[in-house]
Amino acid sequence: MSNPTAAMLVIGDEILSGRTRDSNTHFLAGQLTDAGIDMKEVRVVSDDAPAIIAAVQALSAAYTYVFTSGGIGPTHDDITADCVAAAFDTHIDVRDDARALLAAFYANTGRELNDARLRMARIPDGAALIENPVSVAPGFKIGNVHVMAGVPSVFCAMVASILPTLTGGAPLLSQSLRVVRGEGDIAAPLGAFAKRHPTLSVGCYPFQDNGIYGANVVVRGQDRAVLDSAMVDLSALFPA
Amino acid sequence: MSNPTAAMLVIGDEILSGRTRDSNTHFLAGQLTDAGIDMKEVRVVSDDAPAIIAAVQALSAAYTYVFTSGGIGPTHDDITADCVAAAFDTHIDVRDDARALLAAFYANTGRELNDARLRMARIPDGAALIENPVSVAPGFKIGNVHVMAGVPSVFCAMVASILPTLTGGAPLLSQSLRVVRGEGDIAAPLGAFAKRHPTLSVGCYPFQDNGIYGANVVVRGQDRAVLDSAMVDLSALFPA
C-alpha cells in the first residue's frame, strides 16, 4: 500500500526576494519522511491573494495533507488565514476560542490585545486550532490543510503538535553507499541495479572532494529486509 | 512598467525527503532581485516525469522566465532533459555540439565518454546550450526555460553565464527599519503607512531577541526617491 502524500506551501515575499532563507520546508520534509508520509511537492508563493488561494486549492485536491507556513501574524501583509478561508469558500472572523487564548496571554504579559493582534484570532468556521506553545497565537486545520506560522521556532512547535494527529504509513528507510568512482562510470551498472530492485528508489548524488570524484548512492524503501538484501547487491557491484 | 517575472523549479526526491537542503533557490532569488526580475513562484517536484512535465508547462506559460535545477546528470534518475523536451513536444537526442564538449573534456581527463556520460549530451532540438565552466556538461535553454544542474557550484556558475542574457527591469530596492516594539503594537500604523505608499511593498518580520520583541520593517520599491521619502515617514512613525 502506498503512503499518504503531502505538499508544503510556503507563503511570503521575503523568501522569493532572497531576503530570507526558508528553513521550514527542510525541517518538515525530514519529519514527514520519518512518519511515513511522502512529501511530493513544495510551492512558494508571494503575499498575493489569488496566488495563495489557487495554490491551496490545487495542493489540497492533489495530496493527502497540505502544510502552509507564513502569513498568519498581525500585520497588513498577513493574509493567509483569509485566503485559506476563501479557498474553502468558508466564512472567517475572530473566533471566541482563539480570542480567549490571546486574551489570557496578553493579560499575563501586560500588553494590549488590540485590533491588530485580534486579527490572529481570525479562524475559518469549522477549523480546528493548532496549538502554539511558543507565542500562543494559534494555527488551524481546515479540511486537509494545516496552516502554521512562518517563524521557524513557532513552525517547528506547531509541527510537533500536529504530527501525532496525522496518519502515517511505513516510514521510508534509507541506506547509502559512498562510491569513489565518477558518477558517469557507475551510471550504467546503477541503472541495471535500480531495475533489479523495482520496489526501491535509487538516487545518485555526486560529490567532488579534493579532486576525487565520487557519488553517494542512496537507496530508499519501506521493507527493511528488501533494502538490506539490495545493499548486499550494491556493495558487490561497487566494492570499496 | 512592471518587471519581468520568474519561477524556479527544483527537481529531486532528495530535497523532498529532507536528505538534501536546497540552496539554489535562495541564491537565484537574490540574483534575480538584483537584476530587476521578480521571482513569483518556486516549485519542488520529485523525479517523476508527469510531475516535471506538468510543472514546466504551467510555469513556462505563467512567467517570463523559468529556471530549473537538478536531474541533468548521467544516471537513471536524471530525467529532466527528456521531460523538458516532452513539455515542449520537441525531439531530443545526443547532440553533436554537446557531445563535442564532453568528448574534449573526457579525452583530457583520461576518463571514458561512455553511454551514461553521453546522456548528458541529450539536448532538445532548437535549444541553446548553457555553459558549465565547472564540469563541462552543459545546461540548455528552450523557450523561456533554463535547465541547469542541481550541484550548487555548477548551478551558480550556470546562473552567472545566463544572467547577462536576461532582460531585467528596475532592480527592486530595499530599505529596512528595526523597530523595538511588538509586531502587534505597530501593525495598525504600519498598515496605514502601507496604504499611504501604494507603489511600495511593505513587509514586517518579527524577531525576539533575549526577551525583547521587535520587528524588521522592510520597504521595497523601484524608485529610490519614493523609497527614501517613505523611509522618512516610517522613521517618524516609529522613532528610535
Coordinates of C-alpha atoms in Angstrom, one line a residue:
Chain A
M1 CA 0.0 0.0 0.0
S2 CA 1.4 3.4 -0.8
N3 CA 2.0 6.0 1.8
P4 CA -0.1 9.1 2.4
T5 CA 1.2 12.1 0.4
A6 CA 1.9 15.7 1.4
A7 CA 2.7 19.1 0.0
M8 CA 4.2 22.2 1.6
L9 CA 3.1 25.7 0.7
V10 CA 5.4 28.5 1.8
I11 CA 3.9 32.0 1.7
G12 CA 6.0 35.1 1.7
D13 CA 7.6 37.8 -0.5
E14 CA 10.7 37.6 1.8
I15 CA 11.5 34.1 0.6
L16 CA 11.1 34.9 -3.1
S17 CA 13.1 38.1 -2.9
G18 CA 16.0 36.3 -1.3
R19 CA 15.8 38.3 1.9
T20 CA 15.0 35.2 4.0
R21 CA 16.1 31.6 3.5
D22 CA 13.3 29.2 4.1
S23 CA 14.2 26.5 6.6
N24 CA 10.7 25.2 7.4
T25 CA 10.5 23.0 4.3
H26 CA 13.6 21.1 5.1
F27 CA 12.5 20.6 8.7
L28 CA 9.1 19.4 7.6
A29 CA 10.5 17.1 4.9
G30 CA 12.6 15.2 7.5
Q31 CA 9.7 14.9 9.9
L32 CA 7.3 13.6 7.3
T33 CA 9.8 11.1 5.9
D34 CA 10.2 9.7 9.5
A35 CA 6.4 9.5 9.8
G36 CA 5.9 7.6 6.6
I37 CA 4.3 10.4 4.7
D38 CA 5.7 11.2 1.3
M39 CA 6.3 14.8 0.6
K40 CA 5.6 15.1 -3.2
E41 CA 5.6 18.8 -3.9
V42 CA 6.6 22.2 -2.4
R43 CA 5.4 25.6 -3.6
V44 CA 6.5 29.0 -2.6
V45 CA 4.2 31.9 -3.5
S46 CA 4.1 35.6 -2.7
D47 CA 1.8 37.5 -0.4
D48 CA -0.8 37.7 -3.1
A49 CA -4.3 36.5 -2.5
P50 CA -5.1 34.9 -5.9
A51 CA -1.8 33.1 -5.9
I52 CA -2.3 31.7 -2.3
I53 CA -5.9 30.7 -3.0
A54 CA -5.1 28.9 -6.2
A55 CA -2.1 27.1 -4.6
V56 CA -4.2 26.0 -1.6
Q57 CA -6.9 24.6 -3.8
A58 CA -4.5 22.8 -6.2
L59 CA -2.5 21.2 -3.5
S60 CA -5.4 20.3 -1.3
A61 CA -7.0 18.5 -4.2
A62 CA -3.9 16.6 -5.1
Y63 CA -2.4 15.4 -1.8
T64 CA -3.5 13.7 1.4
Y65 CA -2.1 16.5 3.6
V66 CA -1.1 20.2 2.9
F67 CA 1.0 22.2 5.3
T68 CA 1.4 26.0 5.0
S69 CA 4.0 28.3 6.5
G70 CA 3.8 32.1 6.9
G71 CA 1.4 35.0 6.8
I72 CA -0.6 34.5 10.0
G73 CA 0.7 37.4 12.0
P74 CA -0.9 40.7 13.0
T75 CA 0.2 42.9 10.2
H76 CA -1.4 44.0 6.9
D77 CA 0.7 41.6 4.8
D78 CA -0.6 38.6 6.8
I79 CA -3.4 37.4 4.6
T80 CA -3.0 33.6 4.7
A81 CA -6.0 32.8 7.0
D82 CA -8.4 34.8 4.9
C83 CA -7.0 33.2 1.7
V84 CA -7.4 29.7 3.1
A85 CA -11.0 30.5 4.1
A86 CA -11.6 31.8 0.6
A87 CA -10.0 28.6 -0.9
F88 CA -12.6 26.6 1.1
D89 CA -15.4 29.1 0.5
T90 CA -15.8 29.4 4.2
H91 CA -16.7 32.3 6.5
I92 CA -13.9 33.7 8.6
D93 CA -13.9 36.1 11.6
V94 CA -12.4 36.5 15.1
R95 CA -13.4 33.3 16.9
D96 CA -14.1 33.1 20.6
D97 CA -11.8 30.2 21.4
A98 CA -8.8 31.8 19.7
R99 CA -9.6 35.2 21.2
A100 CA -9.7 33.6 24.7
L101 CA -6.2 32.2 24.2
L102 CA -4.8 35.6 23.1
A103 CA -6.7 37.5 25.8
A104 CA -5.2 35.3 28.6
F105 CA -1.7 35.6 27.1
Y106 CA -1.7 39.4 26.7
A107 CA -3.3 39.9 30.1
N108 CA -0.4 38.0 31.6
T109 CA 2.2 40.0 29.7
G110 CA 0.6 43.4 30.3
R111 CA 0.4 44.0 26.5
E112 CA -2.7 45.2 24.8
L113 CA -4.9 42.8 22.8
N114 CA -5.6 45.4 20.1
D115 CA -7.3 45.1 16.8
A116 CA -4.1 44.1 15.0
R117 CA -3.4 41.2 17.5
L118 CA -7.1 40.2 17.3
R119 CA -6.5 39.5 13.6
M120 CA -4.5 36.5 14.8
A121 CA -7.8 35.1 16.2
R122 CA -9.4 35.1 12.8
I123 CA -10.2 31.4 12.2
P124 CA -12.4 30.0 9.5
D125 CA -15.7 28.3 10.5
G126 CA -15.2 24.7 11.2
A127 CA -11.4 24.8 11.5
A128 CA -9.6 23.1 14.5
L129 CA -7.0 25.2 16.3
I130 CA -3.3 24.2 16.2
E131 CA -1.5 24.8 19.5
N132 CA 1.3 27.4 19.5
P133 CA 3.3 26.8 22.7
V134 CA 5.8 29.5 21.7
S135 CA 3.8 32.6 21.2
V136 CA 0.2 31.4 21.7
A137 CA -1.5 32.8 18.5
P138 CA -2.8 29.5 17.1
G139 CA -2.6 27.9 13.7
F140 CA -5.5 26.0 12.4
K141 CA -6.5 23.0 10.3
I142 CA -9.3 23.1 7.8
G143 CA -10.0 20.1 5.5
N144 CA -6.6 18.6 4.9
V145 CA -4.8 21.9 5.1
H146 CA -2.7 22.8 8.2
V147 CA -2.0 26.5 8.5
M148 CA 1.1 27.3 10.5
A149 CA 3.4 30.3 11.3
G150 CA 6.5 31.2 9.3
V151 CA 8.7 32.0 12.2
P152 CA 10.8 28.7 12.4
S153 CA 10.6 28.2 16.2
V154 CA 6.8 28.5 16.0
F155 CA 6.5 26.4 12.9
C156 CA 8.5 23.6 14.4
A157 CA 6.5 23.7 17.6
M158 CA 3.2 23.5 15.6
V159 CA 4.5 20.6 13.5
A160 CA 5.3 18.8 16.8
S161 CA 1.8 19.3 18.0
I162 CA 0.1 18.1 14.8
L163 CA 2.3 15.1 13.9
P164 CA 0.5 12.7 16.3
T165 CA -2.8 13.6 14.6
L166 CA -1.5 12.5 11.1
T167 CA -2.0 9.0 9.7
G168 CA 1.4 7.9 8.6
G169 CA 2.5 5.0 6.5
A170 CA 5.5 2.8 6.6
P171 CA 8.5 5.0 7.3
L172 CA 10.8 5.4 4.4
L173 CA 14.1 3.6 5.3
S174 CA 17.2 4.8 3.7
Q175 CA 20.7 3.4 3.3
S176 CA 23.6 4.8 1.4
L177 CA 26.9 3.7 -0.1
R178 CA 29.8 6.0 -0.8
V179 CA 31.4 5.1 -4.1
V180 CA 34.7 6.6 -5.1
R181 CA 34.2 6.5 -8.8
G182 CA 32.9 9.1 -11.2
E183 CA 29.1 9.2 -11.5
G184 CA 29.4 8.5 -15.2
D185 CA 31.4 5.4 -14.6
I186 CA 28.8 3.9 -12.2
A187 CA 25.7 5.0 -14.0
A188 CA 25.1 2.0 -16.2
P189 CA 25.5 -0.7 -13.5
L190 CA 23.5 1.5 -11.2
G191 CA 20.6 1.8 -13.7
A192 CA 20.6 -2.0 -14.0
F193 CA 20.6 -2.3 -10.2
A194 CA 17.6 0.1 -10.0
K195 CA 15.8 -2.1 -12.5
R196 CA 16.6 -5.3 -10.4
H197 CA 15.0 -3.6 -7.3
P198 CA 11.8 -2.0 -8.6
T199 CA 10.3 -1.5 -5.2
L200 CA 13.2 0.7 -4.1
S201 CA 14.0 4.2 -5.1
V202 CA 17.7 4.6 -6.1
G203 CA 19.3 8.1 -6.1
C204 CA 22.8 9.0 -7.0
Y205 CA 24.4 12.2 -5.7
P206 CA 27.8 13.1 -7.0
F207 CA 30.5 14.8 -4.9
Q208 CA 33.9 16.2 -5.6
D209 CA 36.3 16.1 -2.6
N210 CA 39.8 17.4 -3.1
G211 CA 39.9 16.4 -6.7
I212 CA 38.4 13.0 -6.0
Y213 CA 35.1 12.3 -7.9
G214 CA 32.6 10.1 -6.3
A215 CA 28.9 9.6 -5.6
N216 CA 26.7 8.8 -2.7
V217 CA 24.2 6.2 -3.8
V218 CA 21.1 6.4 -1.7
V219 CA 18.6 3.5 -1.7
R220 CA 15.1 4.1 -0.1
G221 CA 12.3 1.7 0.6
Q222 CA 9.8 0.6 3.2
D223 CA 10.8 -3.0 3.7
R224 CA 14.0 -3.5 5.8
A225 CA 14.7 -7.0 4.5
V226 CA 14.4 -6.0 0.9
L227 CA 16.6 -2.9 1.5
D228 CA 19.2 -5.0 3.3
S229 CA 19.4 -7.5 0.5
A230 CA 19.7 -4.8 -2.1
M231 CA 22.6 -3.2 -0.2
V232 CA 24.4 -6.5 -0.4
D233 CA 23.9 -6.5 -4.1
L234 CA 25.0 -2.9 -4.3
S235 CA 28.2 -3.4 -2.3
A236 CA 29.1 -6.4 -4.5
L237 CA 28.6 -4.1 -7.5
F238 CA 30.9 -1.4 -6.2
P239 CA 33.5 -2.9 -3.9
A240 CA 35.4 -0.5 -1.7
Chain B
M1 CA 6.1 49.3 -16.1
S2 CA 6.2 46.1 -14.2
N3 CA 9.3 43.9 -14.1
P4 CA 9.8 40.6 -15.9
T5 CA 8.7 37.7 -13.7
A6 CA 10.3 34.3 -13.0
A7 CA 9.7 31.0 -11.4
M8 CA 12.2 28.4 -10.1
L9 CA 11.6 24.6 -10.5
V10 CA 13.7 22.4 -8.2
I11 CA 13.7 18.7 -9.3
G12 CA 14.7 15.9 -7.0
D13 CA 13.5 13.3 -4.5
E14 CA 16.4 14.2 -2.2
I15 CA 15.0 17.6 -1.5
L16 CA 11.5 16.3 -0.8
S17 CA 12.8 13.6 1.5
G18 CA 14.8 16.0 3.6
R19 CA 18.1 14.4 2.7
T20 CA 19.4 17.5 1.0
R21 CA 18.7 21.1 1.8
D22 CA 18.1 23.1 -1.4
S23 CA 20.3 26.2 -1.6
N24 CA 19.9 27.0 -5.2
T25 CA 16.6 28.8 -4.8
H26 CA 17.9 31.2 -2.2
F27 CA 20.9 32.0 -4.4
L28 CA 18.8 32.6 -7.5
A29 CA 16.3 34.7 -5.7
G30 CA 19.0 37.2 -4.6
Q31 CA 20.5 37.3 -8.1
L32 CA 17.1 37.9 -9.8
T33 CA 16.1 40.6 -7.3
D34 CA 19.4 42.4 -8.1
A35 CA 18.7 42.1 -11.8
G36 CA 15.2 43.5 -11.5
I37 CA 13.4 40.2 -12.2
D38 CA 10.6 39.4 -9.8
M39 CA 10.6 35.7 -8.7
K40 CA 6.9 34.9 -8.2
E41 CA 6.9 31.2 -7.5
V42 CA 9.0 28.2 -6.6
R43 CA 8.0 24.6 -7.0
V44 CA 9.9 21.5 -5.9
V45 CA 8.8 18.2 -7.6
S46 CA 10.1 14.7 -7.4
D47 CA 12.0 12.7 -10.1
D48 CA 8.7 11.8 -11.7
A49 CA 8.1 12.5 -15.4
P50 CA 4.4 13.6 -15.3
A51 CA 5.1 15.9 -12.4
I52 CA 8.1 17.5 -14.1
I53 CA 6.3 17.9 -17.4
A54 CA 3.2 19.5 -15.8
A55 CA 5.3 21.9 -13.7
V56 CA 7.4 23.0 -16.7
Q57 CA 4.3 23.7 -18.8
A58 CA 2.5 25.5 -16.0
L59 CA 5.4 27.7 -15.0
S60 CA 6.5 28.4 -18.6
A61 CA 3.1 29.6 -19.5
A62 CA 2.7 31.8 -16.4
Y63 CA 6.1 33.6 -16.1
T64 CA 8.6 35.5 -18.3
Y65 CA 11.5 33.2 -17.3
V66 CA 11.7 29.7 -15.7
F67 CA 14.8 28.2 -14.2
T68 CA 15.2 24.6 -13.3
S69 CA 17.7 22.9 -11.0
G70 CA 18.6 19.2 -10.9
G71 CA 18.2 16.0 -12.8
I72 CA 20.6 16.5 -15.7
G73 CA 23.4 14.1 -14.7
P74 CA 24.4 10.7 -16.2
T75 CA 22.3 8.4 -14.0
H76 CA 18.9 6.7 -14.5
D77 CA 17.2 9.1 -12.2
D78 CA 18.3 12.1 -14.3
I79 CA 15.2 12.6 -16.4
T80 CA 14.9 16.4 -16.6
A81 CA 16.1 17.0 -20.1
D82 CA 13.7 14.4 -21.6
C83 CA 10.9 15.8 -19.5
V84 CA 11.5 19.4 -20.7
A85 CA 11.7 18.2 -24.3
A86 CA 8.3 16.4 -23.7
A87 CA 6.9 19.6 -22.2
F88 CA 7.7 21.5 -25.4
D89 CA 6.7 18.5 -27.6
T90 CA 10.2 18.5 -29.0
H91 CA 12.6 15.8 -30.2
I92 CA 15.6 15.1 -28.0
D93 CA 18.8 13.1 -28.6
V94 CA 22.5 13.3 -28.2
R95 CA 23.5 16.5 -30.0
D96 CA 26.9 17.0 -31.7
D97 CA 27.8 20.3 -30.1
A98 CA 27.2 18.9 -26.6
R99 CA 28.9 15.7 -27.4
A100 CA 32.0 17.6 -28.7
L101 CA 32.3 19.5 -25.4
L102 CA 32.1 16.2 -23.4
A103 CA 34.5 14.4 -25.7
A104 CA 37.2 17.1 -25.4
F105 CA 36.8 17.2 -21.6
Y106 CA 36.9 13.4 -21.0
A107 CA 39.8 13.0 -23.5
N108 CA 41.8 15.5 -21.4
T109 CA 41.0 13.8 -18.1
G110 CA 41.6 10.2 -19.4
R111 CA 38.1 9.2 -18.4
E112 CA 35.8 7.3 -20.8
L113 CA 32.9 9.1 -22.6
N114 CA 30.6 6.1 -22.1
D115 CA 26.9 5.8 -22.8
A116 CA 25.9 7.1 -19.4
R117 CA 28.0 10.3 -19.8
L118 CA 26.7 10.7 -23.3
R119 CA 23.2 11.1 -21.8
M120 CA 24.5 14.5 -20.6
A121 CA 24.7 15.5 -24.3
R122 CA 21.0 14.8 -24.8
I123 CA 19.7 18.3 -25.8
P124 CA 16.2 19.1 -27.2
D125 CA 16.1 20.3 -30.8
G126 CA 16.4 24.1 -31.0
A127 CA 17.7 24.5 -27.5
A128 CA 20.7 26.8 -26.8
L129 CA 23.5 25.4 -24.6
I130 CA 24.3 26.9 -21.2
E131 CA 28.0 26.9 -20.4
N132 CA 29.2 24.8 -17.5
P133 CA 32.7 26.1 -16.5
V134 CA 32.8 23.7 -13.6
S135 CA 32.2 20.2 -15.0
V136 CA 31.5 20.9 -18.8
A137 CA 28.3 19.0 -19.2
P138 CA 26.0 21.8 -20.4
G139 CA 22.6 23.1 -19.4
F140 CA 20.3 24.4 -22.0
K141 CA 17.6 27.0 -22.7
I142 CA 14.5 26.1 -24.6
G143 CA 11.7 28.7 -25.0
N144 CA 11.8 30.6 -21.7
V145 CA 13.0 27.6 -19.7
H146 CA 16.6 27.5 -18.5
V147 CA 17.7 24.0 -17.5
M148 CA 20.6 23.8 -15.1
A149 CA 22.4 21.4 -12.8
G150 CA 21.5 20.7 -9.2
V151 CA 25.0 20.6 -7.8
P152 CA 25.2 24.1 -6.2
S153 CA 28.7 25.1 -7.6
V154 CA 27.5 24.2 -11.1
F155 CA 24.1 25.8 -10.7
C156 CA 25.7 29.1 -9.5
A157 CA 28.2 29.1 -12.4
M158 CA 25.4 28.4 -14.9
V159 CA 23.4 31.3 -13.5
A160 CA 26.4 33.6 -13.8
S161 CA 26.6 32.7 -17.5
I162 CA 22.9 33.2 -18.3
L163 CA 22.3 36.4 -16.2
P164 CA 23.7 38.7 -18.9
T165 CA 21.3 37.2 -21.4
L166 CA 18.2 38.1 -19.4
T167 CA 16.2 41.3 -19.8
G168 CA 15.9 42.7 -16.3
G169 CA 13.7 45.6 -15.1
A170 CA 14.3 48.2 -12.5
P171 CA 16.1 46.5 -9.6
L172 CA 14.0 46.2 -6.5
L173 CA 15.5 48.5 -3.9
S174 CA 15.0 47.6 -0.3
Q175 CA 15.4 49.5 3.0
S176 CA 14.6 48.4 6.4
L177 CA 13.9 49.8 9.9
R178 CA 14.4 47.9 13.1
V179 CA 11.5 48.7 15.5
V180 CA 11.8 47.5 19.1
R181 CA 8.1 47.2 19.7
G182 CA 5.8 44.1 19.4
E183 CA 4.6 43.4 15.9
G184 CA 1.0 43.7 17.2
D185 CA 1.7 47.2 18.5
I186 CA 3.0 48.6 15.2
A187 CA 0.6 46.7 12.9
A188 CA -2.1 49.3 12.7
P189 CA 0.1 52.3 12.0
L190 CA 2.1 50.1 9.6
G191 CA -1.0 49.2 7.7
A192 CA -1.9 52.8 7.3
F193 CA 1.7 53.5 6.2
A194 CA 1.4 50.8 3.5
K195 CA -1.8 52.4 2.3
R196 CA -0.1 55.8 2.1
H197 CA 2.7 54.3 -0.1
P198 CA 0.8 52.1 -2.6
T199 CA 3.7 51.8 -5.0
L200 CA 5.9 50.2 -2.3
S201 CA 5.7 46.7 -0.8
V202 CA 5.9 46.8 3.0
G203 CA 6.8 43.6 4.9
C204 CA 7.0 43.1 8.7
Y205 CA 9.3 40.4 10.1
P206 CA 9.1 39.9 13.8
F207 CA 12.0 38.9 16.0
Q208 CA 12.6 38.0 19.6
D209 CA 16.0 38.7 21.0
N210 CA 16.7 37.9 24.6
G211 CA 13.1 38.5 25.6
I212 CA 12.9 41.8 23.6
Y213 CA 10.0 41.7 21.0
G214 CA 10.6 43.7 17.8
A215 CA 10.2 43.6 14.1
N216 CA 12.2 44.5 11.0
V217 CA 10.0 46.5 8.7
V218 CA 11.2 46.1 5.1
V219 CA 10.1 48.5 2.4
R220 CA 10.7 47.6 -1.2
G221 CA 10.3 49.6 -4.4
Q222 CA 11.9 50.6 -7.7
D223 CA 12.1 54.3 -7.3
R224 CA 14.8 55.5 -4.9
A225 CA 13.3 58.9 -4.3
V226 CA 9.9 57.4 -3.4
L227 CA 11.6 54.9 -1.1
D228 CA 13.7 57.5 0.6
S229 CA 10.7 59.7 1.3
A230 CA 8.7 56.7 2.6
M231 CA 11.6 55.9 5.0
V232 CA 11.4 59.4 6.4
D233 CA 7.7 58.9 7.0
L234 CA 8.4 55.4 8.6
S235 CA 11.1 56.7 10.9
A236 CA 8.8 59.5 12.1
L237 CA 6.1 56.9 12.8
F238 CA 8.5 54.7 14.9
P239 CA 11.1 56.9 16.4
A240 CA 14.1 55.0 17.9

